[in-house]
Amino acid sequence: FFFPTFLCRQSPGSPVRRGFYTFKMVKYAREPENPTKSCKARGSDLRVHFKNTREAAMALKKMDLTRAKQYLENVIAHKETIAFRRFCGGIGRTAQAKNAGSTNGQGRWPAKSCEFLLNLLKNAESNAEVKGLDVETLYLSHIQVNKAQKQRRRTYRAHGRINPYMSSPCHIEIVLSEKEETVAKTADETTAPKLTRKQAARLKSGSSSA
C-alpha cells in the first residue's frame, strides 16, 4: 500500500518486466554529490495530505537518520511537535513549538504524515544496508515533497447541489548520505606562514641564484 508507483501493471513496450509487475525508473529532483556514499527512496501518489507532509519533511531536513526516526516517533506519541512555518493558516499554538524552532508558536502532530515518512526512512535505511553503507553516519541530505494529482470525490449539499470533495496526495523523495569525516590539519600546515606571490618569487629567485 505504500508505493503504488513501483507496483503497477505491465505496460506495453516496457523494458523491465518481473512477473506481473513493472519497476519504473524515476527521476529525482536532485542527485547526491557522491552517489557511492548515498542511497535514495521515493514514494509517489501517496494518499496523505501534502501540506502536513511538507511541514513534517522540512522539520527533518539535514537531520541524522536515527534522530529523524526518533523525532517522528515522538511526534506520533505527542512528545514533540511539527512546527508549521508556511502552511500555518488556522493552525493552533502549542508550547512544544518553541522547542522545534518555531517563531509563531504554531504546531501540529500529523500522525499519518509521520507514519509515511517513517516508513520511507526505514525503506531508505534498508537500501543503505544493501549498498553496504554505514547506517550510523547517515543523514538526510535531501528531502522533498511535491503535490500529486488530486483525486476526486463528491459531497452532497442542500437543494440538490453537488460540490467537489478532493484529496491532496503527494510525492516524497529522500536521499540519505554518509557524513564526510573532517581531517585535522597537520602541525606544519597550521604553523607555516602563507607567502604572497611576490614573496614566493623572491624566495625562488634567491634560491636559484645561490
Short mmCIF file of N, CA and C in Angstrom, two decimals, residues 58-160:
data_model
loop_
_atom_site.label_atom_id
_atom_site.label_comp_id
_atom_site.label_asym_id
_atom_site.label_seq_id
_atom_site.Cartn_x
_atom_site.Cartn_y
_atom_site.Cartn_z
N MET A 58 10.12 19.19 6.14
CA MET A 58 11.06 20.29 6.35
C MET A 58 11.66 20.26 7.75
N ALA A 59 10.94 19.69 8.71
CA ALA A 59 11.49 19.57 10.05
C ALA A 59 12.61 18.53 10.11
N LEU A 60 12.65 17.60 9.13
CA LEU A 60 13.65 16.53 9.13
C LEU A 60 14.90 16.89 8.33
N LYS A 61 14.88 17.99 7.61
CA LYS A 61 15.98 18.31 6.69
C LYS A 61 17.32 18.42 7.45
N LYS A 62 18.36 17.77 6.89
CA LYS A 62 19.73 17.77 7.44
C LYS A 62 19.82 17.07 8.80
N MET A 63 18.85 16.29 9.18
CA MET A 63 18.84 15.61 10.47
C MET A 63 19.47 14.22 10.34
N ASP A 64 20.11 13.76 11.39
CA ASP A 64 20.64 12.39 11.39
C ASP A 64 19.50 11.39 11.26
N LEU A 65 19.80 10.23 10.68
CA LEU A 65 18.77 9.23 10.44
C LEU A 65 18.17 8.72 11.74
N THR A 66 19.01 8.40 12.72
CA THR A 66 18.49 7.88 13.99
C THR A 66 17.65 8.94 14.72
N ARG A 67 18.11 10.18 14.68
CA ARG A 67 17.36 11.25 15.31
C ARG A 67 16.05 11.52 14.57
N ALA A 68 16.05 11.42 13.25
CA ALA A 68 14.84 11.65 12.47
C ALA A 68 13.77 10.61 12.80
N LYS A 69 14.18 9.34 12.91
CA LYS A 69 13.21 8.30 13.24
C LYS A 69 12.67 8.49 14.65
N GLN A 70 13.54 8.85 15.60
CA GLN A 70 13.09 9.09 16.96
C GLN A 70 12.17 10.30 17.03
N TYR A 71 12.47 11.32 16.25
CA TYR A 71 11.65 12.54 16.24
C TYR A 71 10.24 12.24 15.74
N LEU A 72 10.13 11.46 14.66
CA LEU A 72 8.81 11.13 14.13
C LEU A 72 8.02 10.27 15.11
N GLU A 73 8.70 9.34 15.77
CA GLU A 73 8.01 8.53 16.78
C GLU A 73 7.53 9.39 17.95
N ASN A 74 8.34 10.40 18.33
CA ASN A 74 7.93 11.30 19.40
C ASN A 74 6.73 12.15 19.00
N VAL A 75 6.68 12.55 17.72
CA VAL A 75 5.54 13.35 17.25
C VAL A 75 4.27 12.50 17.28
N ILE A 76 4.37 11.25 16.86
CA ILE A 76 3.20 10.37 16.89
C ILE A 76 2.71 10.18 18.32
N ALA A 77 3.65 10.12 19.27
CA ALA A 77 3.30 9.97 20.69
C ALA A 77 3.00 11.30 21.37
N HIS A 78 3.00 12.42 20.62
CA HIS A 78 2.71 13.77 21.14
C HIS A 78 3.75 14.23 22.17
N LYS A 79 4.98 13.72 22.08
CA LYS A 79 6.06 14.19 22.94
C LYS A 79 6.78 15.39 22.32
N GLU A 80 6.78 15.48 20.99
CA GLU A 80 7.32 16.62 20.26
C GLU A 80 6.32 17.01 19.20
N THR A 81 6.51 18.19 18.62
CA THR A 81 5.55 18.69 17.64
C THR A 81 6.26 19.07 16.34
N ILE A 82 5.48 19.18 15.27
CA ILE A 82 5.97 19.68 13.98
C ILE A 82 5.61 21.15 13.90
N ALA A 83 6.61 22.01 13.78
CA ALA A 83 6.37 23.45 13.66
C ALA A 83 5.89 23.76 12.24
N PHE A 84 4.79 24.48 12.13
CA PHE A 84 4.23 24.88 10.84
C PHE A 84 4.71 26.28 10.51
N ARG A 85 5.40 26.41 9.38
CA ARG A 85 6.01 27.68 9.01
C ARG A 85 5.39 28.29 7.76
N ARG A 86 5.04 27.48 6.78
CA ARG A 86 4.48 28.02 5.54
C ARG A 86 2.96 27.90 5.51
N PHE A 87 2.46 26.69 5.67
CA PHE A 87 1.01 26.47 5.63
C PHE A 87 0.47 26.56 7.06
N CYS A 88 0.42 27.78 7.59
CA CYS A 88 0.11 27.96 9.01
C CYS A 88 -1.20 28.71 9.22
N GLY A 89 -2.07 28.72 8.23
CA GLY A 89 -3.36 29.37 8.39
C GLY A 89 -4.30 28.53 9.25
N GLY A 90 -4.74 29.07 10.38
CA GLY A 90 -5.67 28.36 11.24
C GLY A 90 -5.04 27.29 12.09
N ILE A 91 -3.70 27.24 12.16
CA ILE A 91 -3.01 26.23 12.96
C ILE A 91 -2.95 26.71 14.41
N GLY A 92 -3.30 25.85 15.34
CA GLY A 92 -3.27 26.21 16.75
C GLY A 92 -1.86 26.33 17.28
N ARG A 93 -1.73 27.00 18.41
CA ARG A 93 -0.42 27.19 19.03
C ARG A 93 -0.20 26.20 20.16
N THR A 94 1.05 25.83 20.36
CA THR A 94 1.39 24.89 21.41
C THR A 94 2.75 25.26 21.99
N ALA A 95 2.95 24.96 23.26
CA ALA A 95 4.22 25.28 23.91
C ALA A 95 5.37 24.45 23.36
N GLN A 96 5.06 23.28 22.78
CA GLN A 96 6.12 22.43 22.23
C GLN A 96 6.76 23.04 20.99
N ALA A 97 6.09 23.99 20.36
CA ALA A 97 6.60 24.53 19.09
C ALA A 97 7.90 25.31 19.28
N LYS A 98 8.11 25.89 20.47
CA LYS A 98 9.33 26.67 20.67
C LYS A 98 10.55 25.76 20.69
N ASN A 99 10.37 24.50 21.11
CA ASN A 99 11.49 23.55 21.07
C ASN A 99 11.83 23.12 19.66
N ALA A 100 10.87 23.26 18.73
CA ALA A 100 11.11 22.92 17.32
C ALA A 100 11.60 24.11 16.52
N GLY A 101 11.92 25.21 17.19
CA GLY A 101 12.45 26.38 16.49
C GLY A 101 11.40 27.26 15.86
N SER A 102 10.16 27.16 16.30
CA SER A 102 9.09 27.96 15.71
C SER A 102 9.13 29.37 16.26
N THR A 103 8.83 30.32 15.38
CA THR A 103 8.76 31.72 15.81
C THR A 103 7.32 32.16 16.07
N ASN A 104 6.36 31.43 15.52
CA ASN A 104 4.95 31.82 15.71
C ASN A 104 4.23 30.93 16.71
N GLY A 105 4.89 29.88 17.21
CA GLY A 105 4.28 29.01 18.20
C GLY A 105 3.26 28.03 17.65
N GLN A 106 3.12 27.96 16.32
CA GLN A 106 2.11 27.10 15.72
C GLN A 106 2.70 25.73 15.42
N GLY A 107 1.97 24.69 15.80
CA GLY A 107 2.45 23.34 15.57
C GLY A 107 1.32 22.33 15.63
N ARG A 108 1.57 21.18 15.00
CA ARG A 108 0.60 20.09 14.99
C ARG A 108 1.33 18.76 15.13
N TRP A 109 0.53 17.70 15.23
CA TRP A 109 1.06 16.34 15.34
C TRP A 109 0.45 15.48 14.21
N PRO A 110 0.88 15.69 12.97
CA PRO A 110 0.27 14.97 11.83
C PRO A 110 0.71 13.51 11.82
N ALA A 111 -0.08 12.64 12.46
CA ALA A 111 0.31 11.25 12.67
C ALA A 111 0.47 10.50 11.35
N LYS A 112 -0.47 10.69 10.42
CA LYS A 112 -0.42 9.93 9.18
C LYS A 112 0.80 10.32 8.35
N SER A 113 1.09 11.62 8.28
CA SER A 113 2.28 12.07 7.55
C SER A 113 3.54 11.51 8.18
N CYS A 114 3.60 11.49 9.50
CA CYS A 114 4.79 10.97 10.19
C CYS A 114 4.96 9.48 9.95
N GLU A 115 3.85 8.74 9.88
CA GLU A 115 3.94 7.30 9.62
C GLU A 115 4.47 7.04 8.21
N PHE A 116 4.01 7.81 7.24
CA PHE A 116 4.51 7.64 5.87
C PHE A 116 5.99 7.98 5.78
N LEU A 117 6.39 9.08 6.41
CA LEU A 117 7.80 9.47 6.39
C LEU A 117 8.67 8.45 7.12
N LEU A 118 8.17 7.92 8.22
CA LEU A 118 8.92 6.92 8.99
C LEU A 118 9.11 5.65 8.17
N ASN A 119 8.08 5.21 7.46
CA ASN A 119 8.21 4.03 6.60
C ASN A 119 9.19 4.27 5.47
N LEU A 120 9.18 5.50 4.94
CA LEU A 120 10.10 5.82 3.84
C LEU A 120 11.54 5.86 4.34
N LEU A 121 11.75 6.37 5.56
CA LEU A 121 13.09 6.37 6.14
C LEU A 121 13.60 4.95 6.38
N LYS A 122 12.72 4.07 6.83
CA LYS A 122 13.12 2.68 7.04
C LYS A 122 13.45 2.01 5.70
N ASN A 123 12.70 2.37 4.66
CA ASN A 123 12.99 1.83 3.33
C ASN A 123 14.36 2.29 2.85
N ALA A 124 14.66 3.59 3.03
CA ALA A 124 15.96 4.11 2.63
C ALA A 124 17.09 3.49 3.46
N GLU A 125 16.82 3.23 4.73
CA GLU A 125 17.83 2.58 5.58
C GLU A 125 18.12 1.16 5.10
N SER A 126 17.09 0.44 4.68
CA SER A 126 17.30 -0.90 4.13
C SER A 126 18.12 -0.84 2.84
N ASN A 127 17.84 0.17 2.01
CA ASN A 127 18.63 0.35 0.79
C ASN A 127 20.10 0.62 1.12
N ALA A 128 20.33 1.38 2.19
CA ALA A 128 21.70 1.68 2.60
C ALA A 128 22.42 0.42 3.08
N GLU A 129 21.71 -0.42 3.82
CA GLU A 129 22.33 -1.66 4.29
C GLU A 129 22.68 -2.58 3.13
N VAL A 130 21.79 -2.67 2.14
CA VAL A 130 22.07 -3.49 0.97
C VAL A 130 23.28 -2.94 0.21
N LYS A 131 23.40 -1.62 0.20
CA LYS A 131 24.51 -0.97 -0.51
C LYS A 131 25.81 -1.02 0.27
N GLY A 132 25.76 -1.43 1.54
CA GLY A 132 26.97 -1.53 2.35
C GLY A 132 27.40 -0.24 2.99
N LEU A 133 26.47 0.71 3.21
CA LEU A 133 26.82 1.98 3.83
C LEU A 133 26.75 1.87 5.35
N ASP A 134 27.43 2.79 6.01
CA ASP A 134 27.42 2.84 7.47
C ASP A 134 26.16 3.57 7.93
N VAL A 135 25.21 2.84 8.49
CA VAL A 135 23.91 3.41 8.84
C VAL A 135 24.04 4.44 9.95
N GLU A 136 25.03 4.29 10.82
CA GLU A 136 25.18 5.21 11.96
C GLU A 136 25.58 6.62 11.52
N THR A 137 26.20 6.76 10.35
CA THR A 137 26.67 8.07 9.91
C THR A 137 25.75 8.71 8.87
N LEU A 138 24.59 8.12 8.61
CA LEU A 138 23.70 8.65 7.56
C LEU A 138 22.92 9.85 8.09
N TYR A 139 22.69 10.80 7.19
CA TYR A 139 21.82 11.94 7.49
C TYR A 139 21.01 12.28 6.24
N LEU A 140 19.95 13.06 6.42
CA LEU A 140 19.06 13.41 5.30
C LEU A 140 19.65 14.58 4.54
N SER A 141 20.37 14.28 3.47
CA SER A 141 20.97 15.34 2.66
C SER A 141 19.94 16.00 1.74
N HIS A 142 18.84 15.29 1.45
CA HIS A 142 17.81 15.87 0.58
C HIS A 142 16.48 15.22 0.90
N ILE A 143 15.46 16.04 1.07
CA ILE A 143 14.09 15.55 1.22
C ILE A 143 13.17 16.56 0.56
N GLN A 144 12.21 16.06 -0.20
CA GLN A 144 11.34 16.95 -0.97
C GLN A 144 9.95 16.35 -1.06
N VAL A 145 8.95 17.23 -0.97
CA VAL A 145 7.55 16.82 -1.09
C VAL A 145 6.90 17.65 -2.18
N ASN A 146 6.25 16.99 -3.13
CA ASN A 146 5.57 17.67 -4.24
C ASN A 146 4.10 17.28 -4.24
N LYS A 147 3.28 18.17 -4.80
CA LYS A 147 1.86 17.87 -4.96
C LYS A 147 1.68 16.82 -6.04
N ALA A 148 0.77 15.89 -5.80
CA ALA A 148 0.39 14.90 -6.80
C ALA A 148 -0.98 15.27 -7.38
N GLN A 149 -1.40 14.53 -8.38
CA GLN A 149 -2.70 14.80 -8.98
C GLN A 149 -3.81 14.52 -7.97
N LYS A 150 -4.72 15.47 -7.85
CA LYS A 150 -5.79 15.33 -6.87
C LYS A 150 -6.76 14.23 -7.30
N GLN A 151 -7.33 13.58 -6.30
CA GLN A 151 -8.33 12.55 -6.55
C GLN A 151 -9.70 13.10 -6.20
N ARG A 152 -10.67 12.75 -7.03
CA ARG A 152 -11.97 13.41 -6.96
C ARG A 152 -13.02 12.52 -6.28
N ARG A 153 -13.74 13.15 -5.35
CA ARG A 153 -14.96 12.58 -4.81
C ARG A 153 -16.03 13.67 -4.82
N ARG A 154 -17.21 13.37 -4.32
CA ARG A 154 -18.27 14.37 -4.31
C ARG A 154 -18.94 14.39 -2.94
N THR A 155 -19.44 15.57 -2.60
CA THR A 155 -20.22 15.73 -1.38
C THR A 155 -21.53 16.40 -1.75
N TYR A 156 -22.59 16.02 -1.06
CA TYR A 156 -23.94 16.44 -1.42
C TYR A 156 -24.37 17.59 -0.52
N ARG A 157 -24.83 18.66 -1.16
CA ARG A 157 -25.20 19.88 -0.47
C ARG A 157 -26.71 20.09 -0.54
N ALA A 158 -27.14 21.20 0.05
CA ALA A 158 -28.58 21.49 0.09
C ALA A 158 -29.11 21.83 -1.30
N HIS A 159 -30.40 21.63 -1.47
CA HIS A 159 -31.13 21.98 -2.70
C HIS A 159 -30.64 21.16 -3.89
N GLY A 160 -30.17 19.95 -3.64
CA GLY A 160 -29.80 19.05 -4.74
C GLY A 160 -28.48 19.35 -5.42
#
